[in-house]
């Protein structure tokens, strides 16, 4: 991997946005990559705006700021509207339960029913972030190994390992249909 890869994940508090960023950044370290992660959020404890920016590269990272995301995960309409203009050539992964994408944009936009899958298959929206991580593992094949993302996820999410592993595999399988 010669170039830097930028990942932007945004949604609202309580969706596990920070945990997704922590997991991807940790997995990049396991992969032997350099990585940075920035978090920003509103003042609300839950339900407010949250964004995480992860940059990974085999070379030194000169800036931790995501300026042109290779992957943008939009978990809320507000996040999509706020950051979609940053995506020039990257891929947008959005949850259709929250986001209605702008089909006129000339970029790849992939629906990922993370919330609905978590509720239907595991009974709780809580596992939607693990569904997202599984989908990202599929999308990032060749960059970060699936096993490294799964290992990092199980370290970063301290409880419900079996349910989170199942949610991860569901997300991985959902993305394979793309």
Short mmCIF file of C-alpha atoms in Angstrom, two decimals:
data_model
loop_
_atom_site.label_atom_id
_atom_site.label_comp_id
_atom_site.label_asym_id
_atom_site.label_seq_id
_atom_site.Cartn_x
_atom_site.Cartn_y
_atom_site.Cartn_z
CA UNK A 1 0.00 0.00 0.00
CA UNK A 2 1.75 3.13 -1.18
CA UNK A 3 -0.97 5.72 -0.86
CA UNK A 4 -2.86 6.88 2.14
CA UNK A 5 -6.35 5.60 2.70
CA UNK A 6 -8.88 7.89 4.35
CA UNK A 7 -12.01 6.72 6.16
CA UNK A 8 -14.68 9.07 7.44
CA UNK A 9 -17.47 7.71 9.63
CA UNK A 10 -20.20 9.99 10.88
CA UNK A 11 -23.58 9.70 12.52
CA UNK A 12 -25.09 10.59 15.85
CA UNK A 13 -24.06 9.74 19.38
CA UNK A 14 -24.82 6.23 20.53
CA UNK A 15 -24.31 4.58 17.13
CA UNK A 16 -20.75 3.45 17.85
CA UNK A 17 -19.10 5.84 15.41
CA UNK A 18 -16.05 6.31 17.66
CA UNK A 19 -15.82 2.55 18.25
CA UNK A 20 -15.80 1.95 14.50
CA UNK A 21 -12.92 4.41 14.11
CA UNK A 22 -11.00 2.88 17.01
CA UNK A 23 -11.45 -0.58 15.56
CA UNK A 24 -10.32 0.33 12.06
CA UNK A 25 -7.33 2.25 13.39
CA UNK A 26 -6.29 -0.62 15.67
CA UNK A 27 -6.71 -3.12 12.83
CA UNK A 28 -4.44 -0.96 10.66
CA UNK A 29 -1.75 -1.16 13.35
CA UNK A 30 -2.12 -4.96 13.41
CA UNK A 31 -1.68 -4.84 9.64
CA UNK A 32 1.64 -3.04 10.10
CA UNK A 33 0.37 0.30 8.82
CA UNK A 34 0.78 3.78 10.22
CA UNK A 35 -2.54 5.22 11.33
CA UNK A 36 -4.15 8.27 12.89
CA UNK A 37 -7.64 8.85 14.23
CA UNK A 38 -9.47 12.07 15.03
CA UNK A 39 -12.82 12.33 16.77
CA UNK A 40 -15.17 15.29 16.89
CA UNK A 41 -18.64 15.52 18.34
CA UNK A 42 -21.29 17.87 19.53
CA UNK A 43 -21.79 18.74 23.17
CA UNK A 44 -24.64 16.28 23.65
CA UNK A 45 -23.91 13.05 25.55
CA UNK A 46 -26.06 10.92 23.23
CA UNK A 47 -27.84 11.72 20.02
CA UNK A 48 -25.59 14.58 18.94
CA UNK A 49 -23.26 14.78 15.96
CA UNK A 50 -20.21 12.46 15.94
CA UNK A 51 -17.44 12.07 13.38
CA UNK A 52 -14.32 9.94 13.31
CA UNK A 53 -11.53 10.31 10.78
CA UNK A 54 -9.08 7.45 10.23
CA UNK A 55 -6.04 7.72 7.99
CA UNK A 56 -3.83 4.71 7.27
CA UNK A 57 -0.70 4.41 5.17
CA UNK A 58 2.51 2.44 4.86
CA UNK A 59 4.41 5.75 4.83
CA UNK A 60 4.48 8.56 7.37
CA UNK A 61 1.14 10.33 7.67
CA UNK A 62 1.63 14.05 7.25
CA UNK A 63 -1.88 15.06 8.31
CA UNK A 64 -4.55 13.20 10.29
CA UNK A 65 -7.36 15.13 8.61
CA UNK A 66 -9.58 13.32 6.10
CA UNK A 67 -9.89 15.63 3.10
CA UNK A 68 -10.92 13.23 0.33
CA UNK A 69 -12.30 10.04 1.90
CA UNK A 70 -11.79 6.74 0.14
CA UNK A 71 -14.66 5.47 2.30
CA UNK A 72 -17.40 7.59 3.84
CA UNK A 73 -19.80 5.76 6.16
CA UNK A 74 -22.92 7.89 6.69
CA UNK A 75 -25.09 6.73 9.58
CA UNK A 76 -27.39 9.74 9.66
CA UNK A 77 -28.96 12.15 7.20
CA UNK A 78 -27.21 15.10 8.87
CA UNK A 79 -23.83 13.36 8.51
CA UNK A 80 -24.47 12.55 4.87
CA UNK A 81 -25.50 16.11 4.08
CA UNK A 82 -22.60 17.61 6.00
CA UNK A 83 -19.76 15.52 4.52
CA UNK A 84 -20.88 14.20 1.12
CA UNK A 85 -19.14 17.10 -0.63
CA UNK A 86 -15.77 15.75 0.57
CA UNK A 87 -16.16 12.55 -1.47
CA UNK A 88 -14.62 13.04 -4.90
CA UNK A 89 -13.74 9.50 -6.00
CA UNK A 90 -14.36 7.42 -2.90
CA UNK A 91 -17.19 5.12 -1.93
CA UNK A 92 -20.13 6.10 0.25
CA UNK A 93 -21.67 3.44 2.47
CA UNK A 94 -24.95 4.64 3.95
CA UNK A 95 -27.67 3.20 6.14
CA UNK A 96 -30.97 3.56 4.24
CA UNK A 97 -32.85 3.62 7.55
CA UNK A 98 -31.42 7.10 8.08
CA UNK A 99 -30.10 8.33 4.72
CA UNK A 100 -31.67 8.97 1.35
CA UNK A 101 -28.70 9.44 -0.98
CA UNK A 102 -28.41 12.03 -3.72
CA UNK A 103 -28.54 9.80 -6.80
CA UNK A 104 -27.36 12.64 -9.03
CA UNK A 105 -23.84 12.48 -7.59
CA UNK A 106 -21.24 10.76 -9.81
CA UNK A 107 -19.82 8.62 -7.00
CA UNK A 108 -20.37 5.04 -5.86
CA UNK A 109 -23.00 4.89 -3.11
CA UNK A 110 -23.80 1.57 -1.46
CA UNK A 111 -26.72 0.98 0.90
CA UNK A 112 -25.96 -1.03 4.05
CA UNK A 113 -28.99 -1.79 6.18
CA UNK A 114 -26.94 -1.95 9.38
CA UNK A 115 -29.66 -0.92 11.82
CA UNK A 116 -32.38 -3.08 10.29
CA UNK A 117 -30.07 -6.10 10.03
CA UNK A 118 -29.00 -5.76 13.66
CA UNK A 119 -32.60 -5.50 14.85
CA UNK A 120 -33.90 -8.31 12.63
CA UNK A 121 -31.07 -10.79 13.21
CA UNK A 122 -29.96 -9.95 16.76
CA UNK A 123 -32.90 -8.10 18.25
CA UNK A 124 -31.03 -4.90 19.07
CA UNK A 125 -29.85 -1.83 17.20
CA UNK A 126 -26.76 -1.96 19.43
CA UNK A 127 -25.04 -4.34 16.98
CA UNK A 128 -25.34 -2.08 13.93
CA UNK A 129 -21.77 -0.83 14.36
CA UNK A 130 -20.49 -4.43 14.16
CA UNK A 131 -22.51 -4.86 10.95
CA UNK A 132 -20.73 -1.76 9.61
CA UNK A 133 -17.33 -3.16 10.60
CA UNK A 134 -18.05 -6.41 8.78
CA UNK A 135 -19.01 -4.46 5.67
CA UNK A 136 -15.85 -2.37 5.95
CA UNK A 137 -13.78 -5.54 6.27
CA UNK A 138 -15.17 -6.65 2.90
CA UNK A 139 -14.66 -3.22 1.33
CA UNK A 140 -11.09 -2.98 2.61
CA UNK A 141 -10.02 -6.42 1.37
CA UNK A 142 -6.40 -6.18 0.27
CA UNK A 143 -5.76 -3.25 2.59
CA UNK A 144 -6.61 -4.56 6.06
CA UNK A 145 -7.24 -8.25 6.69
CA UNK A 146 -10.69 -9.28 7.86
CA UNK A 147 -9.11 -11.16 10.77
CA UNK A 148 -7.35 -8.01 11.98
CA UNK A 149 -10.57 -6.01 11.92
CA UNK A 150 -12.44 -8.77 13.77
CA UNK A 151 -9.65 -9.07 16.38
CA UNK A 152 -9.60 -5.30 16.91
CA UNK A 153 -13.39 -5.18 17.17
CA UNK A 154 -13.47 -7.86 19.86
CA UNK A 155 -10.83 -5.95 21.82
CA UNK A 156 -12.55 -2.58 21.44
CA UNK A 157 -16.09 -3.81 22.14
CA UNK A 158 -15.84 -5.41 25.57
CA UNK A 159 -19.19 -7.19 25.78
CA UNK A 160 -21.47 -9.45 23.75
CA UNK A 161 -18.66 -11.01 21.71
CA UNK A 162 -20.77 -13.75 20.13
CA UNK A 163 -23.48 -11.33 19.03
CA UNK A 164 -20.93 -8.86 17.69
CA UNK A 165 -19.11 -11.61 15.77
CA UNK A 166 -22.44 -12.64 14.21
CA UNK A 167 -23.24 -9.00 13.33
CA UNK A 168 -19.75 -8.61 11.82
CA UNK A 169 -20.23 -11.68 9.62
CA UNK A 170 -23.68 -10.44 8.57
CA UNK A 171 -22.18 -7.12 7.47
CA UNK A 172 -19.40 -8.93 5.62
CA UNK A 173 -21.95 -11.09 3.80
CA UNK A 174 -24.21 -8.12 2.98
CA UNK A 175 -21.34 -6.32 1.28
CA UNK A 176 -20.43 -9.38 -0.76
CA UNK A 177 -23.62 -8.83 -2.74
CA UNK A 178 -22.08 -5.62 -4.14
#
